[in-house]
Tab-separated table of C-alpha atoms and ligand atoms in Angstrom:
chain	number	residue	atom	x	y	z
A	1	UNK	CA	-107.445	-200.601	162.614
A	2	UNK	CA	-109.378	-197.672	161.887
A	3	UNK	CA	-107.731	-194.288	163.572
A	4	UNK	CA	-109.695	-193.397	166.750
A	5	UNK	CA	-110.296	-189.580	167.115
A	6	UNK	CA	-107.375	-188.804	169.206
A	7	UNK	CA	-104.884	-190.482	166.784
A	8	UNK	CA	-103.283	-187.808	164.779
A	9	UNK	CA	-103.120	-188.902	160.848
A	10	UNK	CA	-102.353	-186.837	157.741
A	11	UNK	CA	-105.842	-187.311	155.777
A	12	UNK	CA	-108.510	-186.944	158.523
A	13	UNK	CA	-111.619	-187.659	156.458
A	14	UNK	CA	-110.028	-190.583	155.526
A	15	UNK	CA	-110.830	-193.968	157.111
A	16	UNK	CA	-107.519	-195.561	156.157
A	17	UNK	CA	-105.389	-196.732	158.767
A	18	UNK	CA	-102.808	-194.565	159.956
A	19	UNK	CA	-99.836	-196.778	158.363
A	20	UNK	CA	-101.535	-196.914	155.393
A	21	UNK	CA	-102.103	-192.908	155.441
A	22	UNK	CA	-98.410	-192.526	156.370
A	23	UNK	CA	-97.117	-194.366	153.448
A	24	UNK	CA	-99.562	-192.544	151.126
A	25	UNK	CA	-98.339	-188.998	152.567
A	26	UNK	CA	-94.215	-189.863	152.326
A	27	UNK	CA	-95.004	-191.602	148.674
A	28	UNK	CA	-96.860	-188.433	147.930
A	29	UNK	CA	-93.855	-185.888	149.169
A	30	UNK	CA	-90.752	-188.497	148.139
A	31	UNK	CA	-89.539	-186.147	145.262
A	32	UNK	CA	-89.182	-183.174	147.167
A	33	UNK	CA	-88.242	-184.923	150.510
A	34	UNK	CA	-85.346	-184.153	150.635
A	35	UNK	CA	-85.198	-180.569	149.683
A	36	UNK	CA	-87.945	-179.486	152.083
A	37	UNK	CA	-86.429	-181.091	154.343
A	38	UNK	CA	-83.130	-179.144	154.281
A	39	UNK	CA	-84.765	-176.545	153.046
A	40	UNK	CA	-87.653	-175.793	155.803
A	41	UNK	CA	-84.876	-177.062	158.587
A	42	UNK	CA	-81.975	-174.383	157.110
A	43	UNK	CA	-79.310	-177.658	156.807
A	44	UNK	CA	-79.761	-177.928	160.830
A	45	UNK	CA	-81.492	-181.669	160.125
A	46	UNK	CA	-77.794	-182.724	158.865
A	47	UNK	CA	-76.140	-181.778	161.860
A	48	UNK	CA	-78.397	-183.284	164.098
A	49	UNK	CA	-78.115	-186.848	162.420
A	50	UNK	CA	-74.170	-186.585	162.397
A	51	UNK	CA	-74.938	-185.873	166.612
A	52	UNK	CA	-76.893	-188.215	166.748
A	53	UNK	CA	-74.933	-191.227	164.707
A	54	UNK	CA	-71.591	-189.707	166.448
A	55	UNK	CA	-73.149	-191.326	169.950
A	56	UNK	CA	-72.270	-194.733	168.007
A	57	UNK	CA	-68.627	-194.156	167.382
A	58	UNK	CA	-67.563	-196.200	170.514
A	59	UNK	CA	-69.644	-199.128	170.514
A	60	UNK	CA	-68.143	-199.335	166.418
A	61	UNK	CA	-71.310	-201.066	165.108
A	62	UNK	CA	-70.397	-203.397	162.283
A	63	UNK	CA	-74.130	-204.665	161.951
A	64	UNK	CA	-76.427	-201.181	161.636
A	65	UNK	CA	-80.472	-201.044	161.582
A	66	UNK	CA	-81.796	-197.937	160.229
A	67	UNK	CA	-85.934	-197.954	161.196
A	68	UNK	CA	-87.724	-195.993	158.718
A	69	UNK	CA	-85.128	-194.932	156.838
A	70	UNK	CA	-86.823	-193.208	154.273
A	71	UNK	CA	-84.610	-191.598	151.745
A	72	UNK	CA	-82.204	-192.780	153.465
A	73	UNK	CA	-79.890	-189.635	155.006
A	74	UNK	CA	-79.087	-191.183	158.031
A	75	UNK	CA	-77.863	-194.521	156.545
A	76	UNK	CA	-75.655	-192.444	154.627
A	77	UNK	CA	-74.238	-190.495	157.098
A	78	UNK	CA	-73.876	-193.871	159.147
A	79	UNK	CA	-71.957	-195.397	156.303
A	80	UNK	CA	-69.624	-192.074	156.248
A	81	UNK	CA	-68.845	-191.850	159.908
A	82	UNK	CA	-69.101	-195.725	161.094
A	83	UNK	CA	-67.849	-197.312	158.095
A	84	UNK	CA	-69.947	-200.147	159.076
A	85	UNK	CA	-70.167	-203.355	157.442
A	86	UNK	CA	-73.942	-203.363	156.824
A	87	UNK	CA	-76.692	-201.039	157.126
A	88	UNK	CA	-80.524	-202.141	156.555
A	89	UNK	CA	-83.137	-199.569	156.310
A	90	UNK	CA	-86.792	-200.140	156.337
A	91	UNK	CA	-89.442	-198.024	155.407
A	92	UNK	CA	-93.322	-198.305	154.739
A	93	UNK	CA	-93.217	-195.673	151.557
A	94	UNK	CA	-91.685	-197.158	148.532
A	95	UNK	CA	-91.647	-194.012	147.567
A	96	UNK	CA	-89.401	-192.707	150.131
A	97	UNK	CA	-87.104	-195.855	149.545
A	98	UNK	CA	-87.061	-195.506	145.969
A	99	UNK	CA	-85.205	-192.163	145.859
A	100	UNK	CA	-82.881	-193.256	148.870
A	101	UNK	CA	-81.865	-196.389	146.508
A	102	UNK	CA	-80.807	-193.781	143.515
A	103	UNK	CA	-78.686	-191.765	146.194
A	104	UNK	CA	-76.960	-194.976	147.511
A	105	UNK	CA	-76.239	-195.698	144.289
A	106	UNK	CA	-74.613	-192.584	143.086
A	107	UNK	CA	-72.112	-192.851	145.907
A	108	UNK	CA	-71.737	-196.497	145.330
A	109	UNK	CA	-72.678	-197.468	148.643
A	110	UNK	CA	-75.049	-200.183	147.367
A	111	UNK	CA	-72.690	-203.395	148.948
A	112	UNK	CA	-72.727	-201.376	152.434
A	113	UNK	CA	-76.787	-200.381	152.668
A	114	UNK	CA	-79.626	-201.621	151.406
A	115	UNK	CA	-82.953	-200.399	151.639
A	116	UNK	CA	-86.045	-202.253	152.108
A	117	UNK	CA	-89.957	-202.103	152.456
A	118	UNK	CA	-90.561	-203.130	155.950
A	119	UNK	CA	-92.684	-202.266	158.823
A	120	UNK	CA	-91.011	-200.861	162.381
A	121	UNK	CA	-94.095	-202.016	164.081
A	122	UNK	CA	-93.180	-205.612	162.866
A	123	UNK	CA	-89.829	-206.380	161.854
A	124	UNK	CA	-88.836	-209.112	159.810
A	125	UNK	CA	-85.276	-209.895	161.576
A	126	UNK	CA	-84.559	-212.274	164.196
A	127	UNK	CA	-84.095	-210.878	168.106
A	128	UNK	CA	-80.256	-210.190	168.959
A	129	UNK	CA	-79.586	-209.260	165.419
A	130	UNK	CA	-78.170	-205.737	165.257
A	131	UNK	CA	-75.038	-203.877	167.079
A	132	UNK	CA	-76.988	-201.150	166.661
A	133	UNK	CA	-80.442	-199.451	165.793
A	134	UNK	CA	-81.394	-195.990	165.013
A	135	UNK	CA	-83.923	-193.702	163.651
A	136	UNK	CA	-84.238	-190.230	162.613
A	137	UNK	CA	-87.563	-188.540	162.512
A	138	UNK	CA	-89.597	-191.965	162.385
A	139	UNK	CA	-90.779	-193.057	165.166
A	140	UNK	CA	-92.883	-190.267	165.774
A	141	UNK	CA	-94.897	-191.583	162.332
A	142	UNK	CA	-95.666	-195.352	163.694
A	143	UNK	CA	-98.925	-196.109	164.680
A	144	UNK	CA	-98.005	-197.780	167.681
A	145	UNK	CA	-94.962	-196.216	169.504
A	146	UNK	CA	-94.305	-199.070	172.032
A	147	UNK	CA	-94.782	-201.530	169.715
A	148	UNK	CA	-92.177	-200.096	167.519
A	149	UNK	CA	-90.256	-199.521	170.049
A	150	UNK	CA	-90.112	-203.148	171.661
A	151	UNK	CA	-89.314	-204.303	168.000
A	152	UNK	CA	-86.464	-202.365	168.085
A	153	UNK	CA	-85.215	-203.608	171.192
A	154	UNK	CA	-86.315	-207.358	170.011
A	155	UNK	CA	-83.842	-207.048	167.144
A	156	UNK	CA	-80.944	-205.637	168.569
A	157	UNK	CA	-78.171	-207.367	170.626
A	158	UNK	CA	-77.528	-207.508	174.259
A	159	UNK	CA	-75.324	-204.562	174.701
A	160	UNK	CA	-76.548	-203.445	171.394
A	161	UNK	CA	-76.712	-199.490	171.047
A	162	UNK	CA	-80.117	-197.572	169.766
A	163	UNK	CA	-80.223	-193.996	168.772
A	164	UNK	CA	-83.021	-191.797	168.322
A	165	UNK	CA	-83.517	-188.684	166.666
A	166	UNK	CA	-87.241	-186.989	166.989
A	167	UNK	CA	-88.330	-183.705	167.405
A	168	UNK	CA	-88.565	-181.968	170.361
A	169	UNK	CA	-90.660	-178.903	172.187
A	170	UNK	CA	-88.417	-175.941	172.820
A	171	UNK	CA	-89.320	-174.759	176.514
A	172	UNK	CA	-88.162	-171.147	176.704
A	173	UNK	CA	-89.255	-167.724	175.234
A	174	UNK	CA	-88.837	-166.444	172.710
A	175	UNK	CA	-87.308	-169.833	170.826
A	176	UNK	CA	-91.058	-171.525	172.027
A	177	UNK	CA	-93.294	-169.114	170.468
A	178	UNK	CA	-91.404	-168.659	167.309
A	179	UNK	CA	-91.459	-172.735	166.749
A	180	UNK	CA	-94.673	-172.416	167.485
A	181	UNK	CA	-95.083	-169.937	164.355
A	182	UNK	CA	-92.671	-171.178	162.391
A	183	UNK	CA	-94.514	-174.601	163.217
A	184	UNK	CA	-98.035	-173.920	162.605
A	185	UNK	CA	-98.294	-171.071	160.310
A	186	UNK	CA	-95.164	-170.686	158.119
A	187	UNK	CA	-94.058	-174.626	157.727
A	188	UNK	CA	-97.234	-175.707	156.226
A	189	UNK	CA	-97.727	-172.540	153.962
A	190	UNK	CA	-94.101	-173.346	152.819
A	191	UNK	CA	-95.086	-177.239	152.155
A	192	UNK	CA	-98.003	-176.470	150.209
A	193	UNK	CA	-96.559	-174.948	148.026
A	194	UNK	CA	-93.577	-177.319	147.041
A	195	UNK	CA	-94.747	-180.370	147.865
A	196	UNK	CA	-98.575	-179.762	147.045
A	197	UNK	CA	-99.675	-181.946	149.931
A	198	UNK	CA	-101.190	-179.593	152.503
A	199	UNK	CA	-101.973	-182.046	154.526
A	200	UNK	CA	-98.253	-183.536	155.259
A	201	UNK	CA	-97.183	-180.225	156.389
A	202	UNK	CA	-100.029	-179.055	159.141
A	203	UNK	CA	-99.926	-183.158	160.245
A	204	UNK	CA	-96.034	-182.347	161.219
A	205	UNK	CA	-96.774	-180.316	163.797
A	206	UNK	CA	-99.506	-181.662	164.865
A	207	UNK	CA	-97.943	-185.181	165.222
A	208	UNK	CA	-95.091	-183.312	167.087
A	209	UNK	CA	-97.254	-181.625	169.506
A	210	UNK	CA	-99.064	-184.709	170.680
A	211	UNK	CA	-95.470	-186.797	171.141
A	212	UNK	CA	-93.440	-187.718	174.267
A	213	UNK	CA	-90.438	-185.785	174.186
A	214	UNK	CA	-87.868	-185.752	176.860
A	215	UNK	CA	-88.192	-187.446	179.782
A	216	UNK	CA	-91.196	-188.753	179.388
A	217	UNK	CA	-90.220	-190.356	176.266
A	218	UNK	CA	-87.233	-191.559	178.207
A	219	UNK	CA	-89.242	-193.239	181.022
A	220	UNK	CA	-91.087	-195.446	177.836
A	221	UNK	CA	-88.044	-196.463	176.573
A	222	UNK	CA	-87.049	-197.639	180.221
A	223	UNK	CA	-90.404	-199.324	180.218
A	224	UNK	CA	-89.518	-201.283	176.922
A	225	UNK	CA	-86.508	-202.796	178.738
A	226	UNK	CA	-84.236	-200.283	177.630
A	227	UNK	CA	-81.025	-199.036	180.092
A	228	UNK	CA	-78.910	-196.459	180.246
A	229	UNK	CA	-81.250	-194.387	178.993
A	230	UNK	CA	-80.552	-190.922	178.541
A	231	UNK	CA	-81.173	-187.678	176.039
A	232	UNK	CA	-79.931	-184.420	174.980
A	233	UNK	CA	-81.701	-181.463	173.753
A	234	UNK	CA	-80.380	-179.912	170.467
A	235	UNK	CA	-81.075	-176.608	169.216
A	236	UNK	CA	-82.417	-175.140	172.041
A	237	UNK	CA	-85.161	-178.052	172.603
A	238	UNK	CA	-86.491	-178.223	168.600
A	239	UNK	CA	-85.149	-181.724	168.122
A	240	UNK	CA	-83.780	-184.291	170.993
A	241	UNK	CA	-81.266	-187.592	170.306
A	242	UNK	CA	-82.460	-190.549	172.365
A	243	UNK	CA	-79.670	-192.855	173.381
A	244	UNK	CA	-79.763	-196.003	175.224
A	245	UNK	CA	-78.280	-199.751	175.781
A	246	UNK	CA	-80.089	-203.270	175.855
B	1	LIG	C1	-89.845	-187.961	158.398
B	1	LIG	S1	-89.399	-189.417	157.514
B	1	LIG	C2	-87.773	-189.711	158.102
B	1	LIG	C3	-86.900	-190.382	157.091
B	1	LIG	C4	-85.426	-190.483	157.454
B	1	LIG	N1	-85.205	-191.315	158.610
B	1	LIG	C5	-84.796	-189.142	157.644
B	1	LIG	O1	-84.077	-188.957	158.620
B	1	LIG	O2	-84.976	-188.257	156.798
B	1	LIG	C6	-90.344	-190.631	158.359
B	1	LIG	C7	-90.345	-191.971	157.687
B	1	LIG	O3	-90.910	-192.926	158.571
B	1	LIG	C8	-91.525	-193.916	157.781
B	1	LIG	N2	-92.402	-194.731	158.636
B	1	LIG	C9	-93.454	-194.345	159.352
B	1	LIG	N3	-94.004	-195.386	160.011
B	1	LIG	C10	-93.255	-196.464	159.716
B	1	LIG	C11	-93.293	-197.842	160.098
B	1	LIG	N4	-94.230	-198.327	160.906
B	1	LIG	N5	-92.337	-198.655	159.618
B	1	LIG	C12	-91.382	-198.201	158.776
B	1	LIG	N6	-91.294	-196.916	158.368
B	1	LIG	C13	-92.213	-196.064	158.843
B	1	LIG	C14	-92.211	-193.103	156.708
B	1	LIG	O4	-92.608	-193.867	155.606
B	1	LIG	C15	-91.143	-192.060	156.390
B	1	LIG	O5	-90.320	-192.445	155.335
């Protein structure tokens, strides 16, 4: 479907849809993924997927789904704090997946996770599959947030446990204006120039600014079907993990 004006999308002469420019922008930025990503965040991105995968220590999830996985960082740090038996990831960008596979590998991890091209928005699992589902700084990127969103409840147990980790909108001065800099003037200076795709880095906050954060993001997930649904701000409202049951 071609992106209607209000849809935000990385490439906005393009007339792709915005899946398709999605998995053309992470392909484009796999290489350095990573290292912006730690880089632009200071290491706080690490700490806020241990918080987040921490909320599934209880429930001791043997069968994991990570939803656009990526390069996989928060199937790893599943893996490390769960010891699960299995993890799946799926991602649209084989790019993305392709440098998450060589990390697995290096810490031999290949037996517990496996990565795999799939779509969030359509996933290729049976319902009341999964002990648990999460996802870090995806679901912001789908093209159709419930949709995505009821797929992940489709696939995971009764009982099951999902975790979300997206970011947020800091609410109080001076941490609000200065993500609001940092956001829209330094960030996307800072991607052009090491990952050469302008576009990925003013698209970040833009996508972030137009997203559901909070409560309101809470009362869709209760929509979906989800309960116990409930959320806690990190760092001062930049990022916020989603938790809730089925
Ligand atoms: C910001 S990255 C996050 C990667 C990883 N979860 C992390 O914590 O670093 C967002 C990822 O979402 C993926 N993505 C976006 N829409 C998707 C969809 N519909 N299905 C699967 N993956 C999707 C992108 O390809 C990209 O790899």
């Amino acid at each position: 479907m071609k992106p209607s004006e209000k849809t935000i999308i990385p490439y906005k002469n393009s007339a792709e849809t915005k899946k398709l420019q999605i998995a053309e922008m992470f392909d484009n930025i796999a290489h350095k993924y990573d290292f912006l990503n730690h880089f632009l965040s200071m290491n706080i991105d690490k700490i806020w997927r241990r918080k987040a995968i921490n909320l599934l220590k209880l429930s001791n999830p043997k069968l994991i789904l990570d939803v656009a996985s990526g390069t996989g960082d928060l199937a790893l740090e599943a893996a490390r704090i769960l010891k699960p038996q299995h993890i799946v990831g799926i991602d649209i960008s084989e790019g993305m997946l392709a440098v998450g596979r060589k990390k697995i590998d290096k810490k031999n991890l290949t037996k517990i996770i496996q990565l795999q091209t799939g779509d969030s928005e359509n996933i290729d699992f049976l319902e009341n599959h999964f002990d648990a589902v999460m996802a870090a700084f995806g679901v912001r990127n789908f093209e159709n947030l419930e949709k995505g969103l009821s797929e992940m409840y489709r696939v995971l147990k009764p009982g099951g446990e999902i975790v979300i980790l997206e970011f947020s909108r800091p609410q109080k001065f001076p941490i609000k204006q200065l993500y609001h800099l940092y956001f829209f003037k330094i960030l996307p200076s800072l991607g052009k120039i090491f990952s050469k795709d302008m576009s990925a880095y003013t698209y970040l906050p833009e996508s972030v600014y137009q997203f559901p954060y909070g409560k309101e993001f809470c009362e869709i997930l209760t929509k979906i079907g989800f309960a116990k649904v409930s959320y806690q701000s990190v760092a001062m409202g930049i990022a916020a993990i989603y938790f809730a049951k089925k």
